[in-house]
Amino acid sequence: MENGIFTENSIQNGDGLLTDTEIVYQNKDVASKVTGEALVGHSLAPFGLPHIRIVDALPTNLPAVESNELRLDNLFLLEDEAIAIIDYESRYSQENFVKYLNYAARVVKRYSVRNMLPQLKKLRIIVIYTADVETACTEYDLDGVLVRVEPSYLVKLDTEGIKKRLEEKIQKPEALNIEEQMQLMVLPLTVKGKEAKQKATIEAVGLAKRIRNQKQKDQILAGILTFTDKIIDEEYRNRIKEEWEMTQIGKMIFDDGFRAGERSGEARGEARGENRKLVELSCRKLRKGKAPEVIAQELEEELGLIQEICQAASGFAPDYDCDKVFGVWQQT
């Protein structure tokens, strides 16, 4: 899984699941924003890794090692100053190590082309497995090359316990904190088997519908859809689709026009998504009072590009509304 947030190869189509062409780019972009920004400043406790804490999301416009390289959306800075690649898998395959090696090479290449290799002190690959995987090999040792991953197994989470706690809090009602929101998003992945996951997905949607905060409800629904995008069949998908179509996020995700987009259009959409992510990260740092030079260094981007974004953002201080800044910057 990747691409906000499942990989395009992580689940085979032969099981009657959804094909890649049915995954709308807006779905991936929304989910990348929802899950990525939600994790910043928090640990990976919802995935069973409370000892790993994320301090920032990093831009993902990495240099390609191969022309057909998969797009990487989950790149973070950890509390121990390590750069973390976070991937999601529904099955174990030794071939996945080839993908991880390519991801790592792209990150290292980014630092190399910017003459910043001394700043890349640690690179960690974290793989989160759905409940269908109870154990997996963590190393691929070729003697001269060693690829090591840090696994997390969602099967070890207390599905019923988590569900009960969330139900009680929503019933009161009380707002869910960030960790609880993420727990609800991934809850269907903590059970084994396709049918059980589909049932858990419907139950998770039902819980999300009862949340009174509309913004929080929309974000959680978008997250649930994304995490379950390839594990629900068309019948279940259509049932869940109804829950989104009444929301702004849902209309974006289920816009059939994007579903039928040509490859060139999808490429433009991906580029637009990456540019918007850069604007979001820049605005976040502007709110903290950071100068363009500091932002460019932290985001590892050209100073001229960051200065353009900051110029576009200058009229929207001190809140720096990302949507408005992006709109102005696109017109320059």
mmCIF file of C-alpha atoms in Angstrom:
data_model
loop_
_atom_site.group_PDB
_atom_site.id
_atom_site.type_symbol
_atom_site.label_atom_id
_atom_site.label_comp_id
_atom_site.label_asym_id
_atom_site.label_seq_id
_atom_site.Cartn_x
_atom_site.Cartn_y
_atom_site.Cartn_z
ATOM 1 C CA MET A 1 0.000 0.000 0.000
ATOM 2 C CA GLU A 2 0.994 3.600 -0.657
ATOM 3 C CA ASN A 3 -0.389 6.515 -2.629
ATOM 4 C CA GLY A 4 -2.608 7.707 0.173
ATOM 5 C CA ILE A 5 -2.446 5.153 1.295
ATOM 6 C CA PHE A 6 -2.422 1.683 -0.349
ATOM 7 C CA THR A 7 0.192 0.722 -2.913
ATOM 8 C CA GLU A 8 -1.027 -0.034 -6.374
ATOM 9 C CA ASN A 9 0.384 -3.563 -6.232
ATOM 10 C CA SER A 10 -0.328 -4.551 -2.633
ATOM 11 C CA ILE A 11 -3.590 -6.434 -3.358
ATOM 12 C CA GLN A 12 -4.109 -8.636 -6.386
ATOM 13 C CA ASN A 13 -7.110 -8.125 -8.667
ATOM 14 C CA GLY A 14 -7.699 -11.845 -9.019
ATOM 15 C CA ASP A 15 -9.637 -11.890 -5.740
ATOM 16 C CA GLY A 16 -12.440 -9.854 -7.230
ATOM 17 C CA LEU A 17 -11.277 -6.631 -5.600
ATOM 18 C CA LEU A 18 -11.202 -3.160 -7.051
ATOM 19 C CA THR A 19 -8.777 -2.347 -9.850
ATOM 20 C CA ASP A 20 -6.304 0.525 -9.810
ATOM 21 C CA THR A 21 -8.277 2.421 -12.457
ATOM 22 C CA GLU A 22 -11.151 2.715 -9.965
ATOM 23 C CA ILE A 23 -9.003 4.583 -7.459
ATOM 24 C CA VAL A 24 -9.608 8.294 -7.918
ATOM 25 C CA TYR A 25 -6.560 10.507 -7.525
ATOM 26 C CA GLN A 26 -8.511 12.910 -5.320
ATOM 27 C CA ASN A 27 -9.120 9.968 -2.979
ATOM 28 C CA LYS A 28 -5.381 9.468 -2.610
ATOM 29 C CA ASP A 29 -4.682 13.175 -2.267
ATOM 30 C CA VAL A 30 -7.350 13.725 0.394
ATOM 31 C CA ALA A 31 -6.252 10.702 2.367
ATOM 32 C CA SER A 32 -2.598 11.643 2.188
ATOM 33 C CA LYS A 33 -3.513 15.019 3.646
ATOM 34 C CA VAL A 34 -5.848 13.562 6.284
ATOM 35 C CA THR A 35 -3.561 10.824 7.523
ATOM 36 C CA GLY A 36 -0.266 12.634 7.002
ATOM 37 C CA GLU A 37 -1.173 15.849 8.780
ATOM 38 C CA ALA A 38 -3.020 13.968 11.512
ATOM 39 C CA LEU A 39 0.138 12.074 12.411
ATOM 40 C CA VAL A 40 2.388 15.143 12.713
ATOM 41 C CA GLY A 41 3.168 15.788 16.367
ATOM 42 C CA HIS A 42 1.888 12.377 17.404
ATOM 43 C CA SER A 43 3.116 8.822 17.728
ATOM 44 C CA LEU A 44 2.192 5.805 15.626
ATOM 45 C CA ALA A 45 0.246 4.363 18.578
ATOM 46 C CA PRO A 46 -2.898 3.796 16.447
ATOM 47 C CA PHE A 47 -0.787 1.327 14.460
ATOM 48 C CA GLY A 48 0.718 -0.339 17.525
ATOM 49 C CA LEU A 49 3.971 1.658 17.451
ATOM 50 C CA PRO A 50 3.700 4.151 20.343
ATOM 51 C CA HIS A 51 7.491 4.475 20.592
ATOM 52 C CA ILE A 52 7.730 6.110 17.141
ATOM 53 C CA ARG A 53 6.816 9.797 17.106
ATOM 54 C CA ILE A 54 6.445 11.971 13.987
ATOM 55 C CA VAL A 55 7.455 15.614 14.120
ATOM 56 C CA ASP A 56 6.888 16.643 10.490
ATOM 57 C CA ALA A 57 5.657 15.460 7.095
ATOM 58 C CA LEU A 58 8.199 15.843 4.304
ATOM 59 C CA PRO A 59 7.561 16.720 0.640
ATOM 60 C CA THR A 60 7.535 13.667 -1.588
ATOM 61 C CA ASN A 61 8.605 14.984 -4.987
ATOM 62 C CA LEU A 62 11.588 12.650 -4.907
ATOM 63 C CA PRO A 63 13.878 12.107 -7.899
ATOM 64 C CA ALA A 64 12.937 8.918 -9.721
ATOM 65 C CA VAL A 65 15.409 6.060 -9.898
ATOM 66 C CA GLU A 66 13.397 4.350 -12.626
ATOM 67 C CA SER A 67 10.898 5.794 -15.076
ATOM 68 C CA ASN A 68 8.127 3.511 -13.787
ATOM 69 C CA GLU A 69 8.837 4.201 -10.117
ATOM 70 C CA LEU A 70 5.772 4.193 -7.864
ATOM 71 C CA ARG A 71 4.850 7.493 -6.272
ATOM 72 C CA LEU A 72 5.743 7.807 -2.583
ATOM 73 C CA ASP A 73 3.386 9.765 -0.317
ATOM 74 C CA ASN A 74 4.412 8.744 3.187
ATOM 75 C CA LEU A 75 7.684 10.368 4.161
ATOM 76 C CA PHE A 76 8.147 11.750 7.652
ATOM 77 C CA LEU A 77 10.714 13.242 10.004
ATOM 78 C CA LEU A 78 10.821 11.374 13.318
ATOM 79 C CA GLU A 79 11.629 12.608 16.786
ATOM 80 C CA ASP A 80 15.049 10.925 16.680
ATOM 81 C CA GLU A 81 15.863 12.935 13.485
ATOM 82 C CA ALA A 82 15.481 9.848 11.313
ATOM 83 C CA ILE A 83 13.702 10.045 7.964
ATOM 84 C CA ALA A 84 10.911 7.461 7.902
ATOM 85 C CA ILE A 85 9.308 5.774 4.914
ATOM 86 C CA ILE A 86 5.939 4.378 6.004
ATOM 87 C CA ASP A 87 4.295 1.748 3.823
ATOM 88 C CA TYR A 88 1.147 -0.354 4.242
ATOM 89 C CA GLU A 89 0.730 -3.964 3.133
ATOM 90 C CA SER A 90 -2.090 -6.515 3.125
ATOM 91 C CA ARG A 91 0.202 -9.439 2.358
ATOM 92 C CA TYR A 92 3.844 -10.321 2.675
ATOM 93 C CA SER A 93 5.999 -10.790 -0.405
ATOM 94 C CA GLN A 94 9.747 -10.878 -0.734
ATOM 95 C CA GLU A 95 9.347 -8.756 -3.870
ATOM 96 C CA ASN A 96 8.245 -5.879 -1.645
ATOM 97 C CA PHE A 97 11.859 -5.467 -0.564
ATOM 98 C CA VAL A 98 12.687 -4.350 -4.118
ATOM 99 C CA LYS A 99 10.138 -1.565 -3.718
ATOM 100 C CA TYR A 100 11.543 -0.571 -0.326
ATOM 101 C CA LEU A 101 15.062 -0.522 -1.741
ATOM 102 C CA ASN A 102 13.908 1.783 -4.537
ATOM 103 C CA TYR A 103 12.188 4.073 -2.041
ATOM 104 C CA ALA A 104 15.348 4.276 0.039
ATOM 105 C CA ALA A 105 17.452 4.978 -3.050
ATOM 106 C CA ARG A 106 15.173 7.862 -3.996
ATOM 107 C CA VAL A 107 15.446 9.449 -0.564
ATOM 108 C CA VAL A 108 19.244 9.121 -0.564
ATOM 109 C CA LYS A 109 19.397 10.523 -4.095
ATOM 110 C CA ARG A 110 17.412 13.584 -3.033
ATOM 111 C CA TYR A 111 19.994 14.385 -0.362
ATOM 112 C CA SER A 112 22.835 13.638 -2.755
ATOM 113 C CA VAL A 113 21.707 15.980 -5.553
ATOM 114 C CA ARG A 114 21.391 18.752 -2.962
ATOM 115 C CA ASN A 115 24.831 18.006 -1.473
ATOM 116 C CA MET A 116 23.145 17.247 1.855
ATOM 117 C CA LEU A 117 24.208 13.644 2.504
ATOM 118 C CA PRO A 118 25.816 14.536 5.872
ATOM 119 C CA GLN A 119 22.359 15.615 7.069
ATOM 120 C CA LEU A 120 20.821 12.215 6.306
ATOM 121 C CA LYS A 121 21.755 10.451 9.512
ATOM 122 C CA LYS A 122 19.149 7.682 9.689
ATOM 123 C CA LEU A 123 16.634 6.199 7.272
ATOM 124 C CA ARG A 124 13.932 3.893 8.640
ATOM 125 C CA ILE A 125 11.400 1.814 6.690
ATOM 126 C CA ILE A 126 8.231 1.124 8.666
ATOM 127 C CA VAL A 127 5.761 -1.408 7.265
ATOM 128 C CA ILE A 128 2.243 -1.641 8.693
ATOM 129 C CA TYR A 129 0.515 -4.949 7.939
ATOM 130 C CA THR A 130 -3.239 -5.523 7.992
ATOM 131 C CA ALA A 131 -4.611 -8.285 10.216
ATOM 132 C CA ASP A 132 -4.182 -10.853 7.438
ATOM 133 C CA VAL A 133 -0.432 -10.881 8.107
ATOM 134 C CA GLU A 134 0.648 -12.167 11.517
ATOM 135 C CA THR A 135 4.360 -12.419 10.856
ATOM 136 C CA ALA A 136 6.745 -11.448 8.075
ATOM 137 C CA CYS A 137 10.439 -11.443 7.284
ATOM 138 C CA THR A 138 12.016 -8.148 8.305
ATOM 139 C CA GLU A 139 15.317 -8.433 6.429
ATOM 140 C CA TYR A 140 16.491 -9.070 2.902
ATOM 141 C CA ASP A 141 20.205 -9.788 3.210
ATOM 142 C CA LEU A 142 22.305 -9.949 0.048
ATOM 143 C CA ASP A 143 25.564 -9.747 1.979
ATOM 144 C CA GLY A 144 26.684 -6.536 0.284
ATOM 145 C CA VAL A 145 23.201 -4.989 0.565
ATOM 146 C CA LEU A 146 20.881 -5.310 3.557
ATOM 147 C CA VAL A 147 17.300 -4.023 3.567
ATOM 148 C CA ARG A 148 15.705 -4.028 7.020
ATOM 149 C CA VAL A 149 12.146 -2.960 7.853
ATOM 150 C CA GLU A 150 10.332 -2.319 11.118
ATOM 151 C CA PRO A 151 6.980 -4.144 11.043
ATOM 152 C CA SER A 152 3.720 -3.414 12.804
ATOM 153 C CA TYR A 153 0.950 -6.020 12.821
ATOM 154 C CA LEU A 154 -2.577 -4.631 13.163
ATOM 155 C CA VAL A 155 -3.780 -8.129 14.084
ATOM 156 C CA LYS A 156 -2.276 -7.525 17.526
ATOM 157 C CA LEU A 157 -4.597 -4.610 18.238
ATOM 158 C CA ASP A 158 -7.672 -5.125 20.457
ATOM 159 C CA THR A 159 -10.356 -4.541 17.826
ATOM 160 C CA GLU A 160 -13.367 -5.002 20.122
ATOM 161 C CA GLY A 161 -11.803 -3.008 22.925
ATOM 162 C CA ILE A 162 -10.993 -0.101 20.629
ATOM 163 C CA LYS A 163 -14.463 -0.210 19.096
ATOM 164 C CA LYS A 164 -16.136 -0.210 22.509
ATOM 165 C CA ARG A 165 -14.116 2.781 23.734
ATOM 166 C CA LEU A 166 -14.878 4.753 20.574
ATOM 167 C CA GLU A 167 -18.597 3.915 20.800
ATOM 168 C CA GLU A 168 -18.755 5.105 24.400
ATOM 169 C CA LYS A 169 -16.999 8.366 23.629
ATOM 170 C CA ILE A 170 -19.121 9.132 20.568
ATOM 171 C CA GLN A 171 -22.301 8.260 22.480
ATOM 172 C CA LYS A 172 -21.638 10.818 25.285
ATOM 173 C CA PRO A 173 -20.817 12.720 22.960
ATOM 174 C CA GLU A 174 -17.149 13.636 23.271
ATOM 175 C CA ALA A 175 -14.753 14.745 20.554
ATOM 176 C CA LEU A 176 -12.244 12.120 19.438
ATOM 177 C CA ASN A 177 -8.587 12.981 19.791
ATOM 178 C CA ILE A 178 -6.153 12.460 16.924
ATOM 179 C CA GLU A 179 -5.171 8.944 18.008
ATOM 180 C CA GLU A 180 -8.821 7.902 18.299
ATOM 181 C CA GLN A 181 -9.632 9.338 14.881
ATOM 182 C CA MET A 182 -6.828 7.289 13.345
ATOM 183 C CA GLN A 183 -7.978 4.192 15.243
ATOM 184 C CA LEU A 184 -11.440 4.524 13.733
ATOM 185 C CA MET A 185 -10.001 4.984 10.234
ATOM 186 C CA VAL A 186 -7.940 1.783 10.380
ATOM 187 C CA LEU A 187 -10.336 -0.304 12.498
ATOM 188 C CA PRO A 188 -11.530 -2.429 9.517
ATOM 189 C CA LEU A 189 -7.919 -3.461 8.848
ATOM 190 C CA THR A 190 -7.535 -4.966 12.304
ATOM 191 C CA VAL A 191 -9.763 -7.967 11.485
ATOM 192 C CA LYS A 192 -8.974 -10.947 9.265
ATOM 193 C CA GLY A 193 -10.647 -11.864 6.000
ATOM 194 C CA LYS A 194 -12.466 -9.937 3.313
ATOM 195 C CA GLU A 195 -15.998 -10.434 4.670
ATOM 196 C CA ALA A 196 -15.012 -9.460 8.203
ATOM 197 C CA LYS A 197 -13.286 -6.346 6.895
ATOM 198 C CA GLN A 198 -16.354 -5.365 4.885
ATOM 199 C CA LYS A 199 -18.565 -5.764 7.946
ATOM 200 C CA ALA A 200 -16.115 -3.800 10.076
ATOM 201 C CA THR A 201 -16.034 -1.076 7.426
ATOM 202 C CA ILE A 202 -19.818 -0.658 7.567
ATOM 203 C CA GLU A 203 -19.651 -0.543 11.373
ATOM 204 C CA ALA A 204 -16.861 2.055 11.292
ATOM 205 C CA VAL A 205 -18.885 4.205 8.886
ATOM 206 C CA GLY A 206 -21.871 3.892 11.219
ATOM 207 C CA LEU A 207 -19.799 5.166 14.126
ATOM 208 C CA ALA A 208 -18.381 8.028 12.071
ATOM 209 C CA LYS A 209 -21.897 9.111 11.037
ATOM 210 C CA ARG A 210 -22.752 9.694 14.695
ATOM 211 C CA ILE A 211 -19.914 12.194 15.210
ATOM 212 C CA ARG A 212 -21.394 15.672 15.625
ATOM 213 C CA ASN A 213 -18.350 17.655 14.505
ATOM 214 C CA GLN A 214 -18.902 17.799 10.727
ATOM 215 C CA LYS A 215 -15.274 18.468 9.817
ATOM 216 C CA GLN A 216 -14.054 15.599 11.958
ATOM 217 C CA LYS A 217 -16.770 13.347 10.560
ATOM 218 C CA ASP A 218 -15.812 14.144 6.956
ATOM 219 C CA GLN A 219 -12.113 13.542 7.602
ATOM 220 C CA ILE A 220 -12.737 10.201 9.286
ATOM 221 C CA LEU A 221 -15.086 9.047 6.524
ATOM 222 C CA ALA A 222 -12.447 9.981 3.929
ATOM 223 C CA GLY A 223 -9.828 8.070 5.907
ATOM 224 C CA ILE A 224 -11.993 4.956 6.278
ATOM 225 C CA LEU A 225 -12.742 4.900 2.554
ATOM 226 C CA THR A 226 -9.088 5.238 1.650
ATOM 227 C CA PHE A 227 -7.804 2.560 3.999
ATOM 228 C CA THR A 228 -10.482 0.134 2.768
ATOM 229 C CA ASP A 229 -10.427 1.173 -0.890
ATOM 230 C CA LYS A 230 -9.132 -2.146 -2.177
ATOM 231 C CA ILE A 231 -10.567 -4.565 0.360
ATOM 232 C CA ILE A 232 -14.258 -3.966 -0.276
ATOM 233 C CA ASP A 233 -16.132 -5.211 -3.313
ATOM 234 C CA GLU A 234 -18.391 -3.083 -5.499
ATOM 235 C CA GLU A 235 -21.582 -3.899 -3.591
ATOM 236 C CA TYR A 236 -20.141 -2.775 -0.273
ATOM 237 C CA ARG A 237 -18.428 0.156 -1.931
ATOM 238 C CA ASN A 238 -21.735 1.429 -3.308
ATOM 239 C CA ARG A 239 -23.328 1.171 0.123
ATOM 240 C CA ILE A 240 -20.535 3.158 1.712
ATOM 241 C CA LYS A 241 -20.475 5.627 -1.173
ATOM 242 C CA GLU A 242 -23.860 6.954 -0.069
ATOM 243 C CA GLU A 243 -22.337 8.088 3.213
ATOM 244 C CA TRP A 244 -19.865 10.328 1.410
ATOM 245 C CA GLU A 245 -21.931 11.819 -1.372
ATOM 246 C CA MET A 246 -23.636 14.244 1.006
ATOM 247 C CA THR A 247 -20.310 15.774 2.071
ATOM 248 C CA GLN A 248 -17.884 18.077 0.275
ATOM 249 C CA ILE A 249 -15.054 15.572 0.669
ATOM 250 C CA GLY A 250 -17.264 12.783 -0.620
ATOM 251 C CA LYS A 251 -18.241 14.660 -3.754
ATOM 252 C CA MET A 252 -14.576 15.220 -4.491
ATOM 253 C CA ILE A 253 -13.644 11.589 -3.914
ATOM 254 C CA PHE A 254 -16.472 10.135 -5.956
ATOM 255 C CA ASP A 255 -16.314 12.483 -8.937
ATOM 256 C CA ASP A 256 -16.706 9.976 -11.760
ATOM 257 C CA GLY A 257 -15.097 12.395 -14.163
ATOM 258 C CA PHE A 258 -11.726 11.894 -12.510
ATOM 259 C CA ARG A 259 -12.253 8.132 -12.499
ATOM 260 C CA ALA A 260 -12.228 8.084 -16.284
ATOM 261 C CA GLY A 261 -9.292 10.470 -16.624
ATOM 262 C CA GLU A 262 -6.540 9.850 -19.137
ATOM 263 C CA ARG A 263 -3.033 9.004 -17.945
ATOM 264 C CA SER A 264 -1.828 12.503 -18.866
ATOM 265 C CA GLY A 265 -4.586 14.018 -16.791
ATOM 266 C CA GLU A 266 -3.692 11.803 -13.864
ATOM 267 C CA ALA A 267 -0.072 12.901 -14.147
ATOM 268 C CA ARG A 268 -1.141 16.536 -14.040
ATOM 269 C CA GLY A 269 -3.323 15.733 -11.048
ATOM 270 C CA GLU A 270 -0.425 14.128 -9.223
ATOM 271 C CA ALA A 271 1.805 17.125 -9.957
ATOM 272 C CA ARG A 272 -0.913 19.464 -8.706
ATOM 273 C CA GLY A 273 -1.283 17.388 -5.550
ATOM 274 C CA GLU A 274 2.456 17.509 -4.884
ATOM 275 C CA ASN A 275 2.532 21.283 -5.439
ATOM 276 C CA ARG A 276 -0.397 21.792 -3.100
ATOM 277 C CA LYS A 277 1.318 19.691 -0.450
ATOM 278 C CA LEU A 278 4.392 21.921 -0.746
ATOM 279 C CA VAL A 279 2.197 25.006 -0.261
ATOM 280 C CA GLU A 280 0.554 23.422 2.799
ATOM 281 C CA LEU A 281 3.904 22.623 4.380
ATOM 282 C CA SER A 282 5.186 26.127 3.618
ATOM 283 C CA CYS A 283 2.093 27.753 5.147
ATOM 284 C CA ARG A 284 2.444 25.635 8.254
ATOM 285 C CA LYS A 285 5.989 26.893 8.730
ATOM 286 C CA LEU A 286 5.027 30.487 7.939
ATOM 287 C CA ARG A 287 2.518 30.331 10.794
ATOM 288 C CA LYS A 288 5.459 29.515 13.034
ATOM 289 C CA GLY A 289 7.220 32.667 11.867
ATOM 290 C CA LYS A 290 9.915 30.954 9.820
ATOM 291 C CA ALA A 291 11.723 32.838 7.046
ATOM 292 C CA PRO A 292 11.767 31.642 3.399
ATOM 293 C CA GLU A 293 15.438 30.677 3.720
ATOM 294 C CA VAL A 294 14.691 28.443 6.717
ATOM 295 C CA ILE A 295 11.633 26.918 5.041
ATOM 296 C CA ALA A 296 13.614 26.132 1.880
ATOM 297 C CA GLN A 297 16.305 24.405 3.908
ATOM 298 C CA GLU A 298 13.857 22.389 6.033
ATOM 299 C CA LEU A 299 11.786 21.317 3.018
ATOM 300 C CA GLU A 300 14.883 20.765 0.886
ATOM 301 C CA GLU A 301 13.498 22.888 -1.938
ATOM 302 C CA GLU A 302 14.944 25.638 -4.115
ATOM 303 C CA LEU A 303 14.897 29.017 -2.351
ATOM 304 C CA GLY A 304 13.419 30.734 -5.409
ATOM 305 C CA LEU A 305 10.419 28.388 -5.387
ATOM 306 C CA ILE A 306 9.775 28.889 -1.670
ATOM 307 C CA GLN A 307 10.113 32.655 -2.060
ATOM 308 C CA GLU A 308 7.406 32.569 -4.748
ATOM 309 C CA ILE A 309 5.076 30.673 -2.398
ATOM 310 C CA CYS A 310 5.847 33.027 0.492
ATOM 311 C CA GLN A 311 5.153 36.030 -1.729
ATOM 312 C CA ALA A 312 1.782 34.552 -2.675
ATOM 313 C CA ALA A 313 1.089 33.881 1.008
ATOM 314 C CA SER A 314 2.028 37.361 2.214
ATOM 315 C CA GLY A 315 -1.489 38.688 1.728
ATOM 316 C CA PHE A 316 -3.020 36.004 3.910
ATOM 317 C CA ALA A 317 -1.017 36.452 7.115
ATOM 318 C CA PRO A 318 -1.196 35.419 9.896
ATOM 319 C CA ASP A 319 -3.537 32.461 9.178
ATOM 320 C CA TYR A 320 -2.073 31.659 5.744
ATOM 321 C CA ASP A 321 -5.112 29.882 4.328
ATOM 322 C CA CYS A 322 -3.545 27.098 2.198
ATOM 323 C CA ASP A 323 -6.329 27.009 -0.386
ATOM 324 C CA LYS A 324 -6.165 30.747 -1.002
ATOM 325 C CA VAL A 325 -2.365 30.787 -1.086
ATOM 326 C CA PHE A 326 -2.325 27.889 -3.545
ATOM 327 C CA GLY A 327 -4.833 29.660 -5.781
ATOM 328 C CA VAL A 328 -2.785 32.859 -5.907
ATOM 329 C CA TRP A 329 0.493 30.993 -6.401
ATOM 330 C CA GLN A 330 -0.968 28.990 -9.304
ATOM 331 C CA GLN A 331 -1.793 32.235 -11.106
ATOM 332 C CA THR A 332 1.731 33.662 -10.820
#
